[in-house]
Amino acid sequence: MQSLTEFLMRAERRGELRLLLIGGRSLEAHGLVRFTKDVDFLVATQDIPVMSDLLTRIGYSKFAETAVFSRWKHSSMMADDVDVMYVSPETFEKLLMDSKIFEIGTVSLRVPSIPSLIALKLHAMKSNGERLEKDGRDVAELLRLNPGVLDKTDLEALFTKYGCQQLFPKFSHLVS
């Protein structure tokens, strides 16, 4: 991942691209380490062509795409797969404003805040029921490892906003 993140960080420094590290690797910034087979990034829709060009330049090929994300494989089996999630420029700005810097070795990337990561996880769970167990565990662990970041009212508001209010009782005991 180091060379991929270094390459993208340099592009970001040059002003070519703005991105956030999301998914399993972003959880590390908030104290949760778990195995993941890929690296996930979030970009605004206007940066899709730039991200695609950058990934292609370093040996990645797109193997799947929808209106909201793309999946990439590298020609080397040693390189991590990459998933790229697309959001509107307005959503990207909101997530960026509430993000924090995460140091991975010599690389500094921005990651969403805990409330924003939980919102992304809730959106994924609502959109794809198969993600409920994995993303639900991530939400629970984020709350357990970061007490006081959200109170019960704020957490319930997030669950309601993302249409997951029926799941809130499973998580309410994790906040005060």
Coordinates of N, CA, C and O in Angstrom, one line a residue:
M1 N 0.8 -1.2 0.0 CA 0.0 0.0 0.0 C 0.9 1.3 0.0 O 0.5 2.3 -0.5
Q2 N 2.1 1.2 0.6 CA 2.9 2.4 0.7 C 3.1 3.1 -0.6 O 2.9 4.3 -0.7
S3 N 3.5 2.4 -1.6 CA 3.8 3.1 -2.9 C 2.6 3.7 -3.5 O 2.6 4.8 -4.1
L4 N 1.5 3.0 -3.4 CA 0.2 3.5 -3.9 C -0.2 4.8 -3.1 O -0.5 5.8 -3.8
T5 N -0.1 4.7 -1.8 CA -0.5 5.9 -1.0 C 0.5 7.1 -1.3 O 0.1 8.2 -1.3
E6 N 1.8 6.7 -1.4 CA 2.7 7.8 -1.6 C 2.5 8.4 -3.0 O 2.5 9.7 -3.1
F7 N 2.2 7.6 -4.0 CA 1.9 8.2 -5.3 C 0.7 9.1 -5.3 O 0.7 10.2 -5.8
L8 N -0.4 8.6 -4.6 CA -1.6 9.4 -4.6 C -1.4 10.7 -3.7 O -2.0 11.8 -4.0
M9 N -0.6 10.6 -2.6 CA -0.4 11.7 -1.8 C 0.4 12.8 -2.6 O 0.1 14.0 -2.5
R10 N 1.4 12.4 -3.4 CA 2.1 13.3 -4.2 C 1.2 14.0 -5.2 O 1.3 15.2 -5.4
A11 N 0.2 13.3 -5.8 CA -0.7 13.9 -6.7 C -1.6 14.9 -6.0 O -1.9 16.0 -6.5
E12 N -2.0 14.6 -4.7 CA -2.8 15.5 -3.9 C -2.0 16.7 -3.6 O -2.5 17.9 -3.7
R13 N -0.7 16.6 -3.3 CA 0.1 17.8 -3.0 C 0.3 18.7 -4.2 O 0.4 19.9 -4.0
R14 N 0.3 18.1 -5.4 CA 0.4 18.9 -6.6 C -0.9 19.5 -7.0 O -1.0 20.3 -7.9
G15 N -1.9 19.2 -6.2 CA -3.2 19.8 -6.5 C -4.0 19.1 -7.6 O -5.0 19.6 -8.1
E16 N -3.6 17.9 -8.0 CA -4.3 17.2 -9.1 C -5.5 16.5 -8.6 O -6.4 16.2 -9.4
L17 N -5.6 16.2 -7.3 CA -6.6 15.3 -6.8 C -6.8 15.6 -5.3 O -5.9 15.9 -4.6
R18 N -8.1 15.4 -4.9 CA -8.4 15.4 -3.4 C -9.1 14.1 -3.1 O -10.0 13.7 -3.9
L19 N -8.7 13.5 -2.0 CA -9.2 12.2 -1.7 C -9.2 12.0 -0.2 O -8.5 12.7 0.5
L20 N -10.0 11.0 0.2 CA -10.0 10.5 1.6 C -9.8 9.0 1.6 O -10.3 8.3 0.8
L21 N -9.0 8.6 2.6 CA -8.9 7.1 2.8 C -10.1 6.7 3.6 O -10.4 7.3 4.7
I22 N -10.8 5.7 3.1 CA -12.0 5.2 3.9 C -11.8 3.7 4.0 O -10.8 3.1 3.7
G23 N -12.8 3.0 4.5 CA -12.8 1.6 4.6 C -11.9 1.1 5.7 O -11.6 1.8 6.7
G24 N -11.5 -0.2 5.6 CA -10.8 -0.8 6.7 C -9.5 -0.1 7.1 O -9.2 0.0 8.3
R25 N -8.8 0.4 6.2 CA -7.5 1.1 6.5 C -7.8 2.4 7.3 O -7.0 2.8 8.1
S26 N -8.9 3.1 7.0 CA -9.1 4.3 7.7 C -9.5 4.1 9.2 O -9.3 5.0 10.0
L27 N -10.0 2.9 9.5 CA -10.3 2.6 10.9 C -9.1 2.7 11.8 O -9.2 3.0 13.0
E28 N -7.9 2.4 11.2 CA -6.7 2.4 12.0 C -6.5 3.8 12.6 O -5.9 3.9 13.7
A29 N -6.9 4.8 11.9 CA -6.7 6.2 12.5 C -7.5 6.4 13.7 O -7.2 7.3 14.5
H30 N -8.5 5.5 14.0 CA -9.3 5.7 15.1 C -9.2 4.5 16.1 O -10.1 4.2 16.9
G31 N -8.1 3.8 16.0 CA -7.7 2.7 16.9 C -8.2 1.3 16.6 O -7.9 0.4 17.4
L32 N -8.8 1.1 15.5 CA -9.3 -0.2 15.1 C -8.5 -0.8 14.0 O -8.5 -0.2 12.9
V33 N -7.8 -1.9 14.2 CA -7.0 -2.5 13.2 C -7.7 -3.8 12.8 O -8.0 -4.6 13.7
R34 N -8.0 -4.0 11.6 CA -8.6 -5.3 11.1 C -8.1 -5.6 9.7 O -7.7 -4.7 9.0
F35 N -8.1 -6.9 9.4 CA -7.6 -7.4 8.1 C -8.5 -6.9 7.0 O -9.7 -6.9 7.1
T36 N -7.9 -6.4 6.0 CA -8.7 -6.0 4.8 C -7.8 -6.4 3.5 O -6.6 -6.3 3.6
K37 N -8.5 -6.7 2.5 CA -7.8 -7.1 1.3 C -7.7 -6.0 0.2 O -7.1 -6.3 -0.8
D38 N -8.2 -4.8 0.6 CA -8.1 -3.8 -0.4 C -7.9 -2.4 0.3 O -7.9 -2.4 1.5
V39 N -7.7 -1.4 -0.5 CA -7.6 0.0 0.0 C -8.8 0.7 -0.6 O -9.0 0.6 -1.8
D40 N -9.5 1.5 0.2 CA -10.7 2.2 -0.2 C -10.4 3.7 -0.2 O -9.9 4.2 0.9
F41 N -10.8 4.4 -1.2 CA -10.7 5.9 -1.3 C -12.0 6.5 -1.6 O -12.9 5.8 -2.3
L42 N -12.2 7.7 -1.2 CA -13.4 8.4 -1.6 C -13.0 9.7 -2.3 O -12.1 10.4 -1.9
V43 N -13.6 10.0 -3.5 CA -13.4 11.2 -4.2 C -14.7 11.8 -4.7 O -15.7 11.1 -4.8
A44 N -14.6 13.1 -4.9 CA -15.7 13.8 -5.5 C -15.9 13.4 -7.0 O -14.9 13.1 -7.6
T45 N -17.1 13.4 -7.4 CA -17.4 13.0 -8.8 C -16.5 13.7 -9.8 O -16.1 13.1 -10.8
Q46 N -16.2 15.0 -9.6 CA -15.4 15.7 -10.6 C -14.0 15.2 -10.7 O -13.3 15.4 -11.7
D47 N -13.5 14.4 -9.7 CA -12.2 13.9 -9.6 C -12.1 12.4 -10.1 O -11.0 11.8 -10.1
I48 N -13.2 11.9 -10.6 CA -13.2 10.5 -11.1 C -12.2 10.3 -12.2 O -11.4 9.4 -12.2
P49 N -12.2 11.2 -13.3 CA -11.2 11.0 -14.4 C -9.8 11.1 -13.9 O -8.9 10.3 -14.4
V50 N -9.5 12.0 -13.0 CA -8.1 12.1 -12.5 C -7.7 10.9 -11.7 O -6.6 10.3 -11.9
M51 N -8.6 10.4 -10.8 CA -8.2 9.2 -10.1 C -8.1 8.0 -11.0 O -7.1 7.2 -10.8
S52 N -8.9 7.9 -12.0 CA -8.8 6.8 -13.0 C -7.5 6.9 -13.7 O -6.8 5.8 -13.9
D53 N -7.1 8.0 -14.1 CA -5.9 8.2 -14.9 C -4.7 7.9 -14.0 O -3.7 7.2 -14.4
L54 N -4.7 8.3 -12.7 CA -3.6 8.0 -11.8 C -3.4 6.6 -11.6 O -2.3 6.0 -11.6
L55 N -4.5 5.9 -11.3 CA -4.5 4.4 -11.0 C -4.0 3.7 -12.3 O -3.2 2.8 -12.1
T56 N -4.5 4.1 -13.4 CA -4.0 3.4 -14.7 C -2.5 3.6 -14.9 O -1.8 2.7 -15.3
R57 N -2.0 4.8 -14.6 CA -0.6 5.1 -14.8 C 0.3 4.2 -14.0 O 1.4 3.9 -14.3
I58 N -0.2 3.7 -12.8 CA 0.7 2.9 -11.9 C 0.3 1.4 -12.0 O 0.7 0.6 -11.2
G59 N -0.4 1.0 -13.1 CA -0.6 -0.4 -13.4 C -1.9 -1.0 -13.0 O -2.1 -2.2 -13.0
Y60 N -2.9 -0.1 -12.5 CA -4.2 -0.6 -12.2 C -5.1 -0.7 -13.4 O -5.0 0.2 -14.3
S61 N -6.0 -1.7 -13.4 CA -7.1 -1.8 -14.4 C -8.4 -1.8 -13.7 O -8.6 -2.6 -12.7
K62 N -9.4 -1.1 -14.2 CA -10.7 -1.1 -13.6 C -11.4 -2.4 -14.1 O -11.4 -2.8 -15.2
F63 N -12.0 -3.1 -13.1 CA -12.7 -4.3 -13.4 C -14.2 -4.3 -13.1 O -14.9 -5.2 -13.4
A64 N -14.6 -3.2 -12.4 CA -16.1 -3.1 -12.1 C -16.3 -1.6 -11.8 O -15.5 -0.9 -11.3
E65 N -17.5 -1.2 -12.2 CA -17.9 0.2 -11.9 C -19.4 0.3 -11.9 O -20.1 -0.3 -12.7
T66 N -19.9 1.1 -11.0 CA -21.3 1.5 -10.9 C -21.3 3.0 -10.9 O -20.3 3.7 -11.0
A67 N -22.5 3.6 -10.6 CA -22.6 5.1 -10.5 C -21.9 5.6 -9.3 O -21.6 6.8 -9.2
V68 N -21.7 4.7 -8.3 CA -21.2 5.2 -7.0 C -19.8 4.7 -6.6 O -19.2 5.1 -5.6
F69 N -19.3 3.7 -7.4 CA -17.9 3.3 -7.0 C -17.3 2.5 -8.2 O -18.0 2.1 -9.1
S70 N -16.0 2.3 -8.1 CA -15.3 1.5 -9.0 C -14.3 0.6 -8.3 O -13.9 0.9 -7.2
R71 N -13.9 -0.6 -8.9 CA -13.0 -1.5 -8.3 C -11.8 -1.7 -9.3 O -12.0 -1.8 -10.5
W72 N -10.6 -1.7 -8.7 CA -9.4 -1.8 -9.5 C -8.5 -2.9 -9.0 O -8.4 -3.2 -7.9
K73 N -7.8 -3.5 -10.0 CA -6.8 -4.6 -9.7 C -5.5 -4.1 -10.3 O -5.5 -3.5 -11.4
H74 N -4.4 -4.5 -9.7 CA -3.1 -4.2 -10.2 C -2.6 -5.4 -11.0 O -2.9 -6.5 -10.7
S75 N -1.7 -5.1 -11.9 CA -1.1 -6.2 -12.7 C -0.2 -7.1 -11.8 O 0.0 -8.3 -12.1
S76 N 0.3 -6.6 -10.7 CA 1.1 -7.4 -9.8 C 0.2 -8.0 -8.7 O -0.6 -7.3 -8.1
M77 N 0.4 -9.2 -8.4 CA -0.4 -9.9 -7.4 C -0.1 -9.4 -6.0 O -0.8 -9.7 -5.0
M78 N 1.1 -8.7 -5.9 CA 1.5 -8.2 -4.6 C 0.8 -6.9 -4.2 O 0.9 -6.5 -3.0
A79 N 0.2 -6.2 -5.1 CA -0.5 -4.9 -4.9 C -1.9 -5.2 -4.4 O -2.6 -6.0 -4.9
D80 N -2.3 -4.3 -3.5 CA -3.7 -4.4 -3.0 C -4.7 -3.9 -4.1 O -4.4 -3.1 -4.9
D81 N -5.9 -4.5 -4.1 CA -6.9 -4.0 -4.9 C -7.3 -2.7 -4.4 O -7.1 -2.3 -3.2
V82 N -8.0 -1.9 -5.2 CA -8.4 -0.5 -4.8 C -9.9 -0.4 -5.1 O -10.3 -0.7 -6.2
D83 N -10.6 0.1 -4.2 CA -12.0 0.5 -4.4 C -12.1 2.0 -4.3 O -11.5 2.6 -3.4
V84 N -12.8 2.7 -5.2 CA -13.0 4.1 -5.1 C -14.5 4.4 -5.1 O -15.3 4.0 -5.9
M85 N -14.9 5.1 -4.0 CA -16.3 5.5 -3.8 C -16.4 7.0 -4.3 O -15.6 7.8 -4.1
Y86 N -17.5 7.2 -5.1 CA -17.8 8.5 -5.6 C -18.9 9.2 -4.8 O -19.9 8.6 -4.5
V87 N -18.7 10.5 -4.5 CA -19.7 11.3 -3.8 C -19.8 12.6 -4.5 O -18.9 13.1 -5.2
S88 N -20.9 13.3 -4.3 CA -21.1 14.7 -4.8 C -20.0 15.6 -4.3 O -19.5 15.4 -3.2
P89 N -19.6 16.7 -5.0 CA -18.7 17.6 -4.4 C -19.1 18.2 -3.1 O -18.3 18.4 -2.2
E90 N -20.4 18.4 -2.9 CA -20.9 18.9 -1.6 C -20.6 17.9 -0.5 O -20.2 18.3 0.6
T91 N -20.9 16.7 -0.7 CA -20.7 15.6 0.3 C -19.2 15.5 0.6 O -18.8 15.4 1.7
F92 N -18.4 15.5 -0.5 CA -17.0 15.4 -0.3 C -16.5 16.6 0.6 O -15.7 16.3 1.6
E93 N -16.9 17.8 0.4 CA -16.5 18.9 1.2 C -16.9 18.7 2.6 O -16.1 19.1 3.5
K94 N -18.1 18.3 2.9 CA -18.5 18.0 4.3 C -17.6 17.0 5.0 O -17.2 17.2 6.1
L95 N -17.3 15.9 4.3 CA -16.5 14.9 4.9 C -15.0 15.4 5.0 O -14.4 15.1 6.0
L96 N -14.6 16.2 4.1 CA -13.2 16.7 4.2 C -13.1 17.7 5.4 O -12.1 17.7 6.1
M97 N -14.1 18.5 5.5 CA -14.0 19.5 6.6 C -14.0 18.9 8.0 O -13.4 19.4 8.9
D98 N -14.6 17.7 8.1 CA -14.6 17.0 9.4 C -13.6 15.8 9.5 O -13.7 14.9 10.3
S99 N -12.6 15.9 8.6 CA -11.6 14.8 8.5 C -10.4 15.1 9.4 O -10.3 16.1 10.0
K100 N -9.6 14.0 9.5 CA -8.3 14.2 10.3 C -7.2 13.6 9.5 O -7.4 12.8 8.6
I101 N -6.0 14.0 9.8 CA -4.8 13.5 9.1 C -4.4 12.2 9.8 O -4.3 12.1 11.0
F102 N -4.1 11.2 9.0 CA -3.6 9.9 9.5 C -2.3 9.6 8.9 O -2.1 9.7 7.7
E103 N -1.3 9.4 9.7 CA 0.1 9.1 9.3 C 0.2 7.6 9.1 O 0.0 6.8 10.1
I104 N 0.6 7.2 7.9 CA 1.0 5.8 7.7 C 2.4 5.8 7.2 O 2.7 6.1 6.1
G105 N 3.3 5.5 8.1 CA 4.7 5.6 7.8 C 5.1 7.0 7.5 O 4.9 7.9 8.3
T106 N 5.5 7.3 6.3 CA 5.9 8.6 5.8 C 4.8 9.3 5.1 O 4.9 10.4 4.6
V107 N 3.6 8.6 5.0 CA 2.5 9.2 4.2 C 1.5 9.7 5.2 O 1.1 9.1 6.2
S108 N 0.9 10.9 4.8 CA -0.1 11.5 5.5 C -1.4 11.6 4.6 O -1.3 12.2 3.6
L109 N -2.4 10.9 5.1 CA -3.7 10.9 4.3 C -4.8 11.4 5.2 O -4.7 11.2 6.4
R110 N -5.8 12.0 4.6 CA -7.0 12.4 5.4 C -8.0 11.2 5.5 O -8.2 10.5 4.5
V111 N -8.5 11.1 6.7 CA -9.6 10.1 6.9 C -10.8 10.8 7.5 O -10.6 11.8 8.3
P112 N -12.0 10.2 7.3 CA -13.2 10.8 7.9 C -13.2 10.7 9.4 O -12.5 9.8 10.0
S113 N -13.9 11.6 10.0 CA -14.1 11.6 11.5 C -14.9 10.3 11.8 O -15.5 9.7 10.9
I114 N -14.9 10.0 13.1 CA -15.7 8.8 13.5 C -17.2 9.0 13.2 O -17.8 8.0 12.6
P115 N -17.9 10.1 13.4 CA -19.3 10.2 13.0 C -19.4 10.0 11.5 O -20.3 9.4 11.0
S116 N -18.5 10.6 10.7 CA -18.6 10.4 9.2 C -18.3 9.0 8.8 O -19.0 8.5 7.9
L117 N -17.3 8.3 9.5 CA -17.1 6.9 9.1 C -18.3 6.1 9.5 O -18.7 5.2 8.7
I118 N -19.0 6.3 10.6 CA -20.2 5.6 11.0 C -21.3 5.9 9.9 O -22.0 4.9 9.5
A119 N -21.4 7.1 9.5 CA -22.4 7.4 8.5 C -22.1 6.6 7.2 O -23.1 6.1 6.6
L120 N -20.9 6.5 6.8 CA -20.5 5.8 5.6 C -20.9 4.3 5.8 O -21.4 3.6 4.9
K121 N -20.6 3.8 7.0 CA -20.9 2.4 7.3 C -22.4 2.1 7.3 O -22.9 1.1 6.7
L122 N -23.2 3.1 7.8 CA -24.6 2.9 7.8 C -25.2 3.0 6.4 O -26.1 2.2 6.1
H123 N -24.6 3.9 5.6 CA -25.1 3.9 4.2 C -24.8 2.6 3.5 O -25.6 2.1 2.8
A124 N -23.6 2.0 3.7 CA -23.3 0.7 3.1 C -24.2 -0.4 3.6 O -24.7 -1.2 2.8
M125 N -24.5 -0.4 4.9 CA -25.4 -1.4 5.5 C -26.8 -1.3 4.9 O -27.4 -2.3 4.6
K126 N -27.3 -0.1 4.7 CA -28.6 0.1 4.2 C -28.7 -0.3 2.7 O -29.6 -0.9 2.2
S127 N -27.6 0.0 2.0 CA -27.5 -0.2 0.5 C -27.3 -1.7 0.2 O -27.7 -2.2 -0.9
N128 N -26.6 -2.4 1.1 CA -26.3 -3.8 0.8 C -26.4 -4.6 2.2 O -25.5 -4.5 3.0
G129 N -27.4 -5.3 2.3 CA -27.7 -6.1 3.5 C -26.6 -7.1 3.9 O -26.4 -7.4 5.0
E130 N -25.8 -7.5 2.9 CA -24.7 -8.4 3.1 C -23.6 -7.8 3.9 O -22.7 -8.5 4.5
R131 N -23.6 -6.5 4.0 CA -22.5 -5.8 4.7 C -22.9 -5.5 6.2 O -22.0 -5.0 6.9
L132 N -24.1 -5.9 6.6 CA -24.5 -5.6 7.9 C -23.6 -6.1 9.0 O -23.2 -5.4 9.9
E133 N -23.2 -7.4 8.9 CA -22.4 -8.0 10.0 C -21.0 -7.3 10.0 O -20.5 -6.9 11.1
K134 N -20.3 -7.2 8.9 CA -18.9 -6.6 8.9 C -18.9 -5.2 9.3 O -18.2 -4.7 10.2
D135 N -19.8 -4.4 8.7 CA -19.8 -3.0 9.0 C -20.4 -2.7 10.3 O -20.0 -1.7 11.0
G136 N -21.4 -3.5 10.8 CA -21.9 -3.4 12.1 C -20.9 -3.6 13.2 O -20.8 -2.9 14.2
R137 N -20.0 -4.6 12.9 CA -18.9 -4.8 13.9 C -17.9 -3.6 13.9 O -17.5 -3.2 15.0
D138 N -17.7 -3.0 12.7 CA -16.8 -1.8 12.7 C -17.4 -0.7 13.5 O -16.7 0.0 14.2
V139 N -18.7 -0.5 13.3 CA -19.4 0.6 14.0 C -19.3 0.4 15.6 O -18.9 1.3 16.3
A140 N -19.6 -0.9 16.0 CA -19.5 -1.2 17.4 C -18.1 -1.0 17.9 O -17.9 -0.4 19.0
E141 N -17.1 -1.4 17.2 CA -15.7 -1.3 17.7 C -15.3 0.2 17.7 O -14.6 0.6 18.7
L142 N -15.7 1.0 16.7 CA -15.3 2.4 16.8 C -15.9 3.1 18.0 O -15.3 3.9 18.6
L143 N -17.2 2.7 18.3 CA -17.8 3.3 19.5 C -17.1 2.8 20.8 O -16.9 3.6 21.7
R144 N -16.8 1.5 20.8 CA -16.1 1.0 22.0 C -14.8 1.6 22.3 O -14.4 1.9 23.4
L145 N -14.0 1.7 21.2 CA -12.6 2.2 21.3 C -12.5 3.8 21.5 O -11.5 4.3 21.8
N146 N -13.6 4.5 21.2 CA -13.6 5.9 21.2 C -14.8 6.4 22.1 O -15.7 7.1 21.5
P147 N -14.8 6.1 23.4 CA -16.0 6.5 24.2 C -16.1 8.1 24.2 O -15.1 8.8 24.3
G148 N -17.3 8.5 24.2 CA -17.6 9.9 24.4 C -17.5 10.7 23.1 O -17.9 11.9 23.1
V149 N -17.1 10.1 22.0 CA -17.1 10.8 20.7 C -18.5 11.2 20.3 O -18.8 12.2 19.7
L150 N -19.4 10.2 20.5 CA -20.9 10.4 20.2 C -21.7 10.1 21.4 O -21.4 9.1 22.1
D151 N -22.7 10.9 21.7 CA -23.6 10.5 22.8 C -24.8 9.8 22.1 O -24.9 9.7 20.9
K152 N -25.7 9.3 23.0 CA -26.8 8.4 22.5 C -27.7 9.2 21.5 O -28.1 8.7 20.5
T153 N -27.9 10.5 21.8 CA -28.8 11.3 20.9 C -28.2 11.5 19.5 O -28.8 11.3 18.5
D154 N -26.9 11.8 19.5 CA -26.2 12.0 18.2 C -26.1 10.7 17.4 O -26.3 10.7 16.2
L155 N -25.9 9.6 18.1 CA -25.8 8.3 17.4 C -27.2 7.9 16.8 O -27.3 7.5 15.7
E156 N -28.2 8.1 17.6 CA -29.6 7.8 17.2 C -29.9 8.7 16.0 O -30.5 8.2 15.0
A157 N -29.5 9.9 16.0 CA -29.7 10.8 14.8 C -29.0 10.3 13.6 O -29.6 10.4 12.5
L158 N -27.8 9.8 13.7 CA -27.1 9.2 12.6 C -27.9 8.0 12.0 O -28.1 7.9 10.8
F159 N -28.3 7.1 12.9 CA -29.0 5.9 12.4 C -30.3 6.3 11.8 O -30.7 5.7 10.7
T160 N -31.0 7.3 12.3 CA -32.2 7.8 11.7 C -32.0 8.4 10.3 O -32.7 8.1 9.3
K161 N -31.0 9.3 10.3 CA -30.7 10.0 9.0 C -30.4 9.0 7.9 O -30.7 9.3 6.7
Y162 N -29.7 7.9 8.2 CA -29.3 7.0 7.1 C -30.3 5.8 7.0 O -30.0 4.8 6.4
G163 N -31.5 5.9 7.6 CA -32.6 4.9 7.4 C -32.3 3.6 8.1 O -32.8 2.6 7.7
C164 N -31.5 3.7 9.2 CA -31.1 2.4 9.9 C -31.6 2.5 11.4 O -31.1 1.8 12.2
Q165 N -32.7 3.2 11.6 CA -33.2 3.4 13.0 C -33.6 2.0 13.6 O -33.5 1.9 14.8
Q166 N -33.9 1.0 12.8 CA -34.3 -0.3 13.4 C -33.1 -1.0 13.9 O -33.2 -1.9 14.8
L167 N -31.9 -0.6 13.5 CA -30.6 -1.2 14.0 C -30.1 -0.5 15.3 O -29.3 -1.0 16.0
F168 N -30.6 0.7 15.5 CA -30.0 1.5 16.6 C -30.0 0.8 18.0 O -29.1 0.9 18.7
P169 N -31.1 0.1 18.3 CA -31.1 -0.6 19.6 C -29.9 -1.6 19.8 O -29.5 -1.8 21.0
K170 N -29.4 -2.1 18.8 CA -28.2 -3.0 18.9 C -26.9 -2.3 19.3 O -26.0 -2.9 19.7
F171 N -26.9 -0.9 19.1 CA -25.7 -0.1 19.3 C -25.9 0.9 20.5 O -24.9 1.4 20.9
S172 N -27.1 1.1 20.9 CA -27.4 2.2 21.9 C -26.6 2.0 23.2 O -26.2 2.9 23.8
H173 N -26.4 0.7 23.6 CA -25.7 0.4 24.8 C -24.2 0.8 24.8 O -23.6 0.9 25.9
L174 N -23.7 1.1 23.6 CA -22.3 1.5 23.5 C -22.0 2.9 23.7 O -20.8 3.3 23.7
V175 N -23.0 3.7 23.9 CA -22.9 5.2 24.1 C -23.7 5.6 25.3 O -24.6 4.9 25.8
S176 N -23.3 6.7 25.9 CA -24.1 7.2 27.1 C -24.9 8.4 26.7 O -24.8 9.0 25.7

